[in-house]
PDB file of C-alpha atoms in Angstrom:
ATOM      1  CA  UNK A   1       2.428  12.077  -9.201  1.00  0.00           C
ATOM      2  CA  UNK A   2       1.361  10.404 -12.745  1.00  0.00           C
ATOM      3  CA  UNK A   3      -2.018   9.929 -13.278  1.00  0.00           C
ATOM      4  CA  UNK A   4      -2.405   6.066 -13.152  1.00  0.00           C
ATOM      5  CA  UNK A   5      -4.711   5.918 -16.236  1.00  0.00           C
ATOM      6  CA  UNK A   6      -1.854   8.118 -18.115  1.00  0.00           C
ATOM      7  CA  UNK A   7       0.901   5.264 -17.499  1.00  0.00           C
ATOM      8  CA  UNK A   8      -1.477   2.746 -19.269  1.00  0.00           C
ATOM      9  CA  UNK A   9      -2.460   4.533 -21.784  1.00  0.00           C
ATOM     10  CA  UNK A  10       2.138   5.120 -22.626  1.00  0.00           C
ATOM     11  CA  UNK A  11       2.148   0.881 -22.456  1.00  0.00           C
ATOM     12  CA  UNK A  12      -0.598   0.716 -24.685  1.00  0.00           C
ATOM     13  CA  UNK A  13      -3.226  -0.985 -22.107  1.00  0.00           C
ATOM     14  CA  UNK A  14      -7.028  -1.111 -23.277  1.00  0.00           C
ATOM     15  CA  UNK A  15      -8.823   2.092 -21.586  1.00  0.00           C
ATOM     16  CA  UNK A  16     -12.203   0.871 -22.414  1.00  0.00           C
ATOM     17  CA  UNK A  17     -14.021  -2.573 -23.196  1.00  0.00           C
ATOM     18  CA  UNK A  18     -14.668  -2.088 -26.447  1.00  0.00           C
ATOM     19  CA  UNK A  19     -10.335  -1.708 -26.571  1.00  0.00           C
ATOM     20  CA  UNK A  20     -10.208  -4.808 -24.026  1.00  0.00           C
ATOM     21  CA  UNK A  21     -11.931  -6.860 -26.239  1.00  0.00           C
ATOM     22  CA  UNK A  22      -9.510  -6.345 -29.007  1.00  0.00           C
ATOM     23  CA  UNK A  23      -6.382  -6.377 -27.942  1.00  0.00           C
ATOM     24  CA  UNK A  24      -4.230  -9.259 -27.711  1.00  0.00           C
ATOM     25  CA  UNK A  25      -1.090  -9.091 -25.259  1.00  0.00           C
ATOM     26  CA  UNK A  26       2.290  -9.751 -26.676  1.00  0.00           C
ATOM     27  CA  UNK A  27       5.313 -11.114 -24.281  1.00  0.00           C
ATOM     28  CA  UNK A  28       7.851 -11.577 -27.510  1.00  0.00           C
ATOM     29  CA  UNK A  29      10.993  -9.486 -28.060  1.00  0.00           C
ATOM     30  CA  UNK A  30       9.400  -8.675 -31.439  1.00  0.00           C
ATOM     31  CA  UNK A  31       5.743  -9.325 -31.358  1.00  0.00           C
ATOM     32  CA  UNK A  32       5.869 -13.224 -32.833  1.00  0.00           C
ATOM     33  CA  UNK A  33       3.294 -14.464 -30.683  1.00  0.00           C
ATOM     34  CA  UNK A  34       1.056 -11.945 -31.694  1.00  0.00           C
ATOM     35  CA  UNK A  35       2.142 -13.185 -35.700  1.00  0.00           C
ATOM     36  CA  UNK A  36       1.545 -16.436 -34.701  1.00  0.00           C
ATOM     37  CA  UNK A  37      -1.397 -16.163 -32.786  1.00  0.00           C
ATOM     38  CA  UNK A  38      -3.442 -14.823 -36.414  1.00  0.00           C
ATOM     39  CA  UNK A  39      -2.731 -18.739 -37.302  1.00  0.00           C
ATOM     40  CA  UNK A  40      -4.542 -19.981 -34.248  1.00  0.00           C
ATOM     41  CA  UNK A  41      -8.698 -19.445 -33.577  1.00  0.00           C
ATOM     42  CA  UNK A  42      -8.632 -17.871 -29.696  1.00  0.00           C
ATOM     43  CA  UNK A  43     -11.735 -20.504 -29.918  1.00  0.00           C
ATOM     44  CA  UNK A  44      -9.424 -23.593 -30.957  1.00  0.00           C
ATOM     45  CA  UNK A  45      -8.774 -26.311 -28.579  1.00  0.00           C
ATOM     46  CA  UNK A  46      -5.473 -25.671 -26.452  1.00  0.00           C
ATOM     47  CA  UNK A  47      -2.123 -26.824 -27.633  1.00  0.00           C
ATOM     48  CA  UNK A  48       1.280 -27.568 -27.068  1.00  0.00           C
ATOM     49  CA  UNK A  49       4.667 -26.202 -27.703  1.00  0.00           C
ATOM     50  CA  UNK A  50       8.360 -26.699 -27.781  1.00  0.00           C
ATOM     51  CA  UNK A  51      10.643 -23.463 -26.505  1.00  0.00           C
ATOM     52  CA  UNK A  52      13.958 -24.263 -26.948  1.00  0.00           C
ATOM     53  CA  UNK A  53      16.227 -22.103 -25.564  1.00  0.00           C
ATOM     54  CA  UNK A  54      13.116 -20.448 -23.832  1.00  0.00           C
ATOM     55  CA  UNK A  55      15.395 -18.223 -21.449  1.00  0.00           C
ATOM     56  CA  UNK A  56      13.122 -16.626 -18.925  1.00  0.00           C
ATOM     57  CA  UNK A  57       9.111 -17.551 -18.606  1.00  0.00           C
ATOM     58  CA  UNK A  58       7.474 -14.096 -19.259  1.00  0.00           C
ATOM     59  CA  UNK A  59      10.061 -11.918 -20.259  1.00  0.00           C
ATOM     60  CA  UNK A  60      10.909 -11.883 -24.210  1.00  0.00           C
ATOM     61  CA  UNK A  61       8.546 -15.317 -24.403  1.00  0.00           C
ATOM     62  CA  UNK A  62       7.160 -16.259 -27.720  1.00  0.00           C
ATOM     63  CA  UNK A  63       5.288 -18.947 -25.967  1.00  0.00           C
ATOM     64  CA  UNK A  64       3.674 -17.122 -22.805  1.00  0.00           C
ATOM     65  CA  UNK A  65       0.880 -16.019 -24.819  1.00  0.00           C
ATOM     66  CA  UNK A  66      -0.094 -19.123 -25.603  1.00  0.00           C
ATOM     67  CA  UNK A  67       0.103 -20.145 -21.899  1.00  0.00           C
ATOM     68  CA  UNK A  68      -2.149 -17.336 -20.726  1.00  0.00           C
ATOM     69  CA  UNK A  69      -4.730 -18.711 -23.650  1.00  0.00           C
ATOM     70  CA  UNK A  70      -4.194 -21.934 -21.701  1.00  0.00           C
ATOM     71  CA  UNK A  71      -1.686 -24.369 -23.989  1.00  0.00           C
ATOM     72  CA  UNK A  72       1.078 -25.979 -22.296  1.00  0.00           C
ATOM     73  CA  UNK A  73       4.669 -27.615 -23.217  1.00  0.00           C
ATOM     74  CA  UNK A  74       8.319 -28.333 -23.038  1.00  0.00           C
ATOM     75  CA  UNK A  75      10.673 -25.348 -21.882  1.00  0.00           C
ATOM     76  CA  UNK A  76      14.888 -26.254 -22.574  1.00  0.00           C
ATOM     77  CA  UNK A  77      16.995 -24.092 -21.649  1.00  0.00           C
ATOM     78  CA  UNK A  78      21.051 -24.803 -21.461  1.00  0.00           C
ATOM     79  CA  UNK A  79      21.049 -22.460 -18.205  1.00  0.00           C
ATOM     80  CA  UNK A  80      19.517 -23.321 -15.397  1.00  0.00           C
ATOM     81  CA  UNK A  81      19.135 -19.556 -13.795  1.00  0.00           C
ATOM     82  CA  UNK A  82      15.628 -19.213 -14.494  1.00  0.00           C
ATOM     83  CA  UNK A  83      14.511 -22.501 -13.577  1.00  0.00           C
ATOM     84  CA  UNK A  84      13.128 -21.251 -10.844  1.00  0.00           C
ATOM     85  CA  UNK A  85      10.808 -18.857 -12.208  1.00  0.00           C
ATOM     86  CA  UNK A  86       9.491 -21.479 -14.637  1.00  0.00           C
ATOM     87  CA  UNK A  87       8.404 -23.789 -11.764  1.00  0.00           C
ATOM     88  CA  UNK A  88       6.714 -20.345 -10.235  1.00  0.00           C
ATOM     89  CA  UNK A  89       5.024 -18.347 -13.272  1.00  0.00           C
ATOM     90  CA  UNK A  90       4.180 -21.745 -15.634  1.00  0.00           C
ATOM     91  CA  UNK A  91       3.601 -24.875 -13.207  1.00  0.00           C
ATOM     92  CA  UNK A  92       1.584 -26.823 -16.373  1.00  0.00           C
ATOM     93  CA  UNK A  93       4.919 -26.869 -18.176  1.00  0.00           C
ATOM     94  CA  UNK A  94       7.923 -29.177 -18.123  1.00  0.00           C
ATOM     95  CA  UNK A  95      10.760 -27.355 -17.864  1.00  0.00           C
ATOM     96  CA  UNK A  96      14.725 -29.070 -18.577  1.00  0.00           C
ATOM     97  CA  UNK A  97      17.987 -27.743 -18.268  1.00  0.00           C
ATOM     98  CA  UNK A  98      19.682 -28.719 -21.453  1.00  0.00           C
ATOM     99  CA  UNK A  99      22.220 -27.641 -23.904  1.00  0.00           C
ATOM    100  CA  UNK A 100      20.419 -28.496 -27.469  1.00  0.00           C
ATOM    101  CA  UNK A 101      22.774 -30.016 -30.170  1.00  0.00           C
ATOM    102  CA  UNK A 102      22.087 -30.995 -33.629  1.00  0.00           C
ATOM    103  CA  UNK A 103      22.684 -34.670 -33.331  1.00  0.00           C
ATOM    104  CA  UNK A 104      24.094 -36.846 -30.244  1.00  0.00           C
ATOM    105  CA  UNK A 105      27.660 -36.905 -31.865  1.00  0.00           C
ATOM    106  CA  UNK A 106      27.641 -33.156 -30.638  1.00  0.00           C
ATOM    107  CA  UNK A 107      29.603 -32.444 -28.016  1.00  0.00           C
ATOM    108  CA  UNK A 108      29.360 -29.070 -26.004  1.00  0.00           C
ATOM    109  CA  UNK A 109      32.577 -27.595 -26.382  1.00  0.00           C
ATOM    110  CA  UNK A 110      31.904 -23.966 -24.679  1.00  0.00           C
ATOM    111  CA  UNK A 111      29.659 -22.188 -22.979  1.00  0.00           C
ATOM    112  CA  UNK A 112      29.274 -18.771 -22.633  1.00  0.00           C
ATOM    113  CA  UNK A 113      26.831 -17.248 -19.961  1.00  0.00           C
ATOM    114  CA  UNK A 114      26.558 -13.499 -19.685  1.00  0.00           C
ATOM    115  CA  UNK A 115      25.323 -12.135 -15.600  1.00  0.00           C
ATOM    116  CA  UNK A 116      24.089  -8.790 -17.367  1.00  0.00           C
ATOM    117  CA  UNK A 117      22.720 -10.111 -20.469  1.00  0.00           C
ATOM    118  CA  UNK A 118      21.393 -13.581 -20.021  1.00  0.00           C
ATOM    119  CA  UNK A 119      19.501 -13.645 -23.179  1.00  0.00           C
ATOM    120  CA  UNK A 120      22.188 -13.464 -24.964  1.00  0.00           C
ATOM    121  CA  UNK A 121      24.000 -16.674 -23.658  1.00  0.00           C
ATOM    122  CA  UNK A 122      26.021 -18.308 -26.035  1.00  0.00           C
ATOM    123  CA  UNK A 123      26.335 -22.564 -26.632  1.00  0.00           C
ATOM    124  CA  UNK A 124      29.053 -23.809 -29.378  1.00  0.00           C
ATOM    125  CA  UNK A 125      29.168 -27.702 -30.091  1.00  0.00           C
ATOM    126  CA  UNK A 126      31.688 -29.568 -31.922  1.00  0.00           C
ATOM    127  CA  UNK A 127      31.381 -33.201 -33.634  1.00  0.00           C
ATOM    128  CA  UNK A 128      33.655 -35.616 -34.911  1.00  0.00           C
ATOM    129  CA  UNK A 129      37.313 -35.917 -33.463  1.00  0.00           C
ATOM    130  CA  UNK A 130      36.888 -32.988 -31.044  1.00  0.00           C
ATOM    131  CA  UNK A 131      33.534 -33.997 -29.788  1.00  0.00           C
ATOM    132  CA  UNK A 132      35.052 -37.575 -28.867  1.00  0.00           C
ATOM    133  CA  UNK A 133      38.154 -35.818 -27.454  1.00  0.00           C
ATOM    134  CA  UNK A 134      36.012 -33.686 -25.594  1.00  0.00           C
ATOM    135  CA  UNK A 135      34.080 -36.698 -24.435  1.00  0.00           C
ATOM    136  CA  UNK A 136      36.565 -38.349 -23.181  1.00  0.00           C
ATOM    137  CA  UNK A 137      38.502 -35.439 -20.963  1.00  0.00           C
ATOM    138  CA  UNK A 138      34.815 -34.260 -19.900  1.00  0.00           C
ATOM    139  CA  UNK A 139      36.028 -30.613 -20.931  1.00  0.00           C
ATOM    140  CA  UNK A 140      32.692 -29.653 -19.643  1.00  0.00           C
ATOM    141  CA  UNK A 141      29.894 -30.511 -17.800  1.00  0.00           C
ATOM    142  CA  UNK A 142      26.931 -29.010 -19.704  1.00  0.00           C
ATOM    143  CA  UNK A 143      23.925 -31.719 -20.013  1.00  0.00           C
ATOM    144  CA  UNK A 144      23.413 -31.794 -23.657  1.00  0.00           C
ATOM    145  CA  UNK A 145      20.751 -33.584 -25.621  1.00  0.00           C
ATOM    146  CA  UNK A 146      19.873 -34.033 -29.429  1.00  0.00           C
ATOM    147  CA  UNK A 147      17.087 -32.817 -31.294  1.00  0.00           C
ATOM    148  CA  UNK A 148      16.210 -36.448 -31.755  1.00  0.00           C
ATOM    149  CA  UNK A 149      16.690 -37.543 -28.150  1.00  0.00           C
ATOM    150  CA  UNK A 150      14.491 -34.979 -27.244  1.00  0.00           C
ATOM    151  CA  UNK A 151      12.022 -36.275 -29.868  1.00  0.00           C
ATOM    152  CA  UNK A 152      11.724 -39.605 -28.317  1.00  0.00           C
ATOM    153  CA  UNK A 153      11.128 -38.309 -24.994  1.00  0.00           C
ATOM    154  CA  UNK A 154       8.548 -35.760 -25.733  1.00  0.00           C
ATOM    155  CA  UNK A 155       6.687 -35.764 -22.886  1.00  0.00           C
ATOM    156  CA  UNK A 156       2.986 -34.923 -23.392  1.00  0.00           C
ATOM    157  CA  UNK A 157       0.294 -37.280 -25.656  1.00  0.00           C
ATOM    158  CA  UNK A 158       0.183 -35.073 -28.441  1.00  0.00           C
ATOM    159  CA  UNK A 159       2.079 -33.598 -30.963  1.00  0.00           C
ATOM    160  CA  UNK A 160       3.627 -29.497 -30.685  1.00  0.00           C
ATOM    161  CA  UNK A 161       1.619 -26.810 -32.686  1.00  0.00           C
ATOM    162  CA  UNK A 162       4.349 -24.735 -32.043  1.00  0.00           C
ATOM    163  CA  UNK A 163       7.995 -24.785 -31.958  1.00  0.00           C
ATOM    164  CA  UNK A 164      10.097 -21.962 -30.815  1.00  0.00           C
ATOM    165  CA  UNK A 165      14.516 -21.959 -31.073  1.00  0.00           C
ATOM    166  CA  UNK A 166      16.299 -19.168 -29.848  1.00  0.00           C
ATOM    167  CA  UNK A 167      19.832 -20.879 -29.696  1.00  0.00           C
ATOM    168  CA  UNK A 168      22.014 -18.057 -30.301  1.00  0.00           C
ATOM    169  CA  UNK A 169      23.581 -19.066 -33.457  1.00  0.00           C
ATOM    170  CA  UNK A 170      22.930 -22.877 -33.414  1.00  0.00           C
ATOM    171  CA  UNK A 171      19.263 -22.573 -34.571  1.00  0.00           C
ATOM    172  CA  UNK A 172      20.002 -23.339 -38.833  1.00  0.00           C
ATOM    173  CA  UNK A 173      21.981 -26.431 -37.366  1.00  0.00           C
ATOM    174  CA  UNK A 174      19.325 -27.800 -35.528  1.00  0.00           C
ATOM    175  CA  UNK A 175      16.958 -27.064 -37.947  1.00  0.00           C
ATOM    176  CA  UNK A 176      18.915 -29.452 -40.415  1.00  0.00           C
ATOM    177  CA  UNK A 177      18.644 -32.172 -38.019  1.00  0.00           C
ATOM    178  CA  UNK A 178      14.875 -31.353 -37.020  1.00  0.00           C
ATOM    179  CA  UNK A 179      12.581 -34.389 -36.953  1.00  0.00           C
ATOM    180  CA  UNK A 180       9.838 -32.918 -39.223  1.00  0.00           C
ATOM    181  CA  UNK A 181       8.120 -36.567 -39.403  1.00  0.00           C
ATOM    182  CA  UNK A 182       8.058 -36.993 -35.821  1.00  0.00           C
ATOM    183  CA  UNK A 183       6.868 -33.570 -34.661  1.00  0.00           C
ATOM    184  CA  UNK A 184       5.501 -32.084 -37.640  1.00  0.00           C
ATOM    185  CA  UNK A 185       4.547 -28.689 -36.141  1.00  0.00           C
ATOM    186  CA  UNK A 186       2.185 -26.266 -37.694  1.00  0.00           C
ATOM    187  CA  UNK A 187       4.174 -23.251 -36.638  1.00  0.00           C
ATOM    188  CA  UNK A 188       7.941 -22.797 -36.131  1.00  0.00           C
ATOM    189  CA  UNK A 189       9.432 -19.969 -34.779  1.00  0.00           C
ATOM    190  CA  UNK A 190      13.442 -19.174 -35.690  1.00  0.00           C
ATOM    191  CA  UNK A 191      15.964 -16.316 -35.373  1.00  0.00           C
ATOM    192  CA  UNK A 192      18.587 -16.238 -38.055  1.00  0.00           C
ATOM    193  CA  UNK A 193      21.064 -13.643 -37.908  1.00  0.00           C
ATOM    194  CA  UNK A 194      23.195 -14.431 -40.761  1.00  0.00           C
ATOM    195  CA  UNK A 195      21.692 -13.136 -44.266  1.00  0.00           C
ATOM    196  CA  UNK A 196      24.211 -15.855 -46.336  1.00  0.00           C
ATOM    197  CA  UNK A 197      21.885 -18.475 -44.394  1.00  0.00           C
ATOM    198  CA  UNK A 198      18.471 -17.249 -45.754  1.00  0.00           C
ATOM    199  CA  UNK A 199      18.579 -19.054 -49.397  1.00  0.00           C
ATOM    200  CA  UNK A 200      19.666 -22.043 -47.338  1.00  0.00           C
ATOM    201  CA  UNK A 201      17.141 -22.171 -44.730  1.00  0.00           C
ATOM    202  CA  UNK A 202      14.393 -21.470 -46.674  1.00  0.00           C
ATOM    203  CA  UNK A 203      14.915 -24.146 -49.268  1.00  0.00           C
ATOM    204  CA  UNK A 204      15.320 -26.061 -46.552  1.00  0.00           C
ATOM    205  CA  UNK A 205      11.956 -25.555 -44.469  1.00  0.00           C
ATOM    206  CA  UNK A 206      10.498 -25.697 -48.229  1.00  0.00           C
ATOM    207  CA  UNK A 207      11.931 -28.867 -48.487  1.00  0.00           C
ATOM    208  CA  UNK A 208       9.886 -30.091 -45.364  1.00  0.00           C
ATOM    209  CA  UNK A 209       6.664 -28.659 -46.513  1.00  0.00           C
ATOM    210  CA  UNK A 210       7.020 -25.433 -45.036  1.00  0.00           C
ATOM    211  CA  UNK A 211       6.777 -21.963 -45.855  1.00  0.00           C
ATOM    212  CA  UNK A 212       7.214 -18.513 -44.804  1.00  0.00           C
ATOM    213  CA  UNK A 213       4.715 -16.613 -43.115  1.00  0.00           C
ATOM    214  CA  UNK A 214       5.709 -13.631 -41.429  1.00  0.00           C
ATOM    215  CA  UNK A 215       9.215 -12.021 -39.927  1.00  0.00           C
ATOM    216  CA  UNK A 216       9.670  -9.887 -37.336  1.00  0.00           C
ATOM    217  CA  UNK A 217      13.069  -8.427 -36.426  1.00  0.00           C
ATOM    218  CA  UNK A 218      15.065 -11.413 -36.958  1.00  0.00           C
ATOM    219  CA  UNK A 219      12.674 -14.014 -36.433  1.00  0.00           C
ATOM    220  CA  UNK A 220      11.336 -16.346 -39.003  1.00  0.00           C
ATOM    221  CA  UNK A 221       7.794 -17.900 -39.094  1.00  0.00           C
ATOM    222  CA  UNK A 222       6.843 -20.844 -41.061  1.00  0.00           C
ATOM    223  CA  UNK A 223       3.506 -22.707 -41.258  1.00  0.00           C
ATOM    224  CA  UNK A 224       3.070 -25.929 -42.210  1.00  0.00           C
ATOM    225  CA  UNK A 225       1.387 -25.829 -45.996  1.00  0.00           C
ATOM    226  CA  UNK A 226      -0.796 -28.615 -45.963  1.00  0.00           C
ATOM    227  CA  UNK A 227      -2.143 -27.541 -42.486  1.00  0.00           C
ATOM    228  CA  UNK A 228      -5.841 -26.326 -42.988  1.00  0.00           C
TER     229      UNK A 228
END
């Protein structure tokens, strides 16, 4: 039999309480929260955050972290398998099961969902003549809502900190239509997978008074720049 303290010490857990005391435990894919927690005093009033496409509550999580260190928000995720969970592991959130689109003359055209692989679940929208043909033959029935819709329906009394997309491709697109004045978030979060996108997207976020902070495997973090 393994010695207990020996399968701690292989994940890294705090043998001591001089070690307790300084670690911080991540729950990202990459280690983001722990990025994004060096932007945030553990002494700091609590927060909130948007997680869209937030996929499962602890596992790969850029915002658990943040829940543990009590904050709470708004969970969306397009699949509804882990709804569950959410209700069971984070009861101060609000989680919805939406497909996110760039604007409301999206139109969810396909949706991939993967049994093995769930974090890798795949949305595609279309606009103009083959959203409204979509429309009207109701090609699917995926609940979709805009970046803006969501914005008017934010549900807490203050703003998000922190905003989180992992949307499998569609994150530069929403992004673009991104209410900055609304939300105005000190921290984003974003995966981009496609280097021609880079000079785009940051220009972009600089644009909005944003710039780069840290990346970890292929997640982006901005700060706001006039945040003190």
């Amino acid at each position: 039999m393994v010695p207990i303290k020996s399968l701690f010490a292989k994940r890294g857990f705090p043998l001591s309480l001089d070690a307790f005391k300084a670690c911080g435990a991540s729950y990202s894919q990459f280690g983001e929260d722990m990025i994004v927690a060096s932007l945030f005093d553990k002494e700091s009033p609590c927060g909130y955050y948007l997680d869209l496409g937030c996929y499962h509550p602890l596992r790969w999580s850029n915002t658990y972290h943040f829940y543990r260190r009590g904050w709470s928000g708004l969970s969306v995720d397009a699949s509804g398998a882990f709804q569950g969970l959410w209700k069971k592991h984070r009861p101060r959130d609000i989680h919805w099961v939406y497909a996110v689109t760039p604007t409301s003359l999206h139109y969810v055209s396909d949706y991939v969902e993967s049994e093995e692989f769930p974090a890798t679940n795949y949305c595609q929208v279309a606009s103009g003549n083959q959203a409204e043909f979509l429309n009207q033959n109701k090609k699917t029935k995926m609940k979709s809502l805009s970046i803006s819709e969501l914005s008017e329906r934010w549900p807490f009394p203050s703003k998000p900190s922190i905003v989180t997309t992992d949307l499998e491709g569609l994150d530069f697109e929403i992004w673009k239509s991104f209410p900055f004045a609304v939300f105005e978030p000190k921290v984003l979060i974003l995966e981009n997978h496609d280097i021609n996108l880079s000079e785009s997207l940051s220009s972009h976020m600089q644009d909005n008074g944003y710039e780069l902070y840290g990346q970890s495997g292929p997640s982006l973090i901005y700060h706001l720049r006039k945040w003190n």
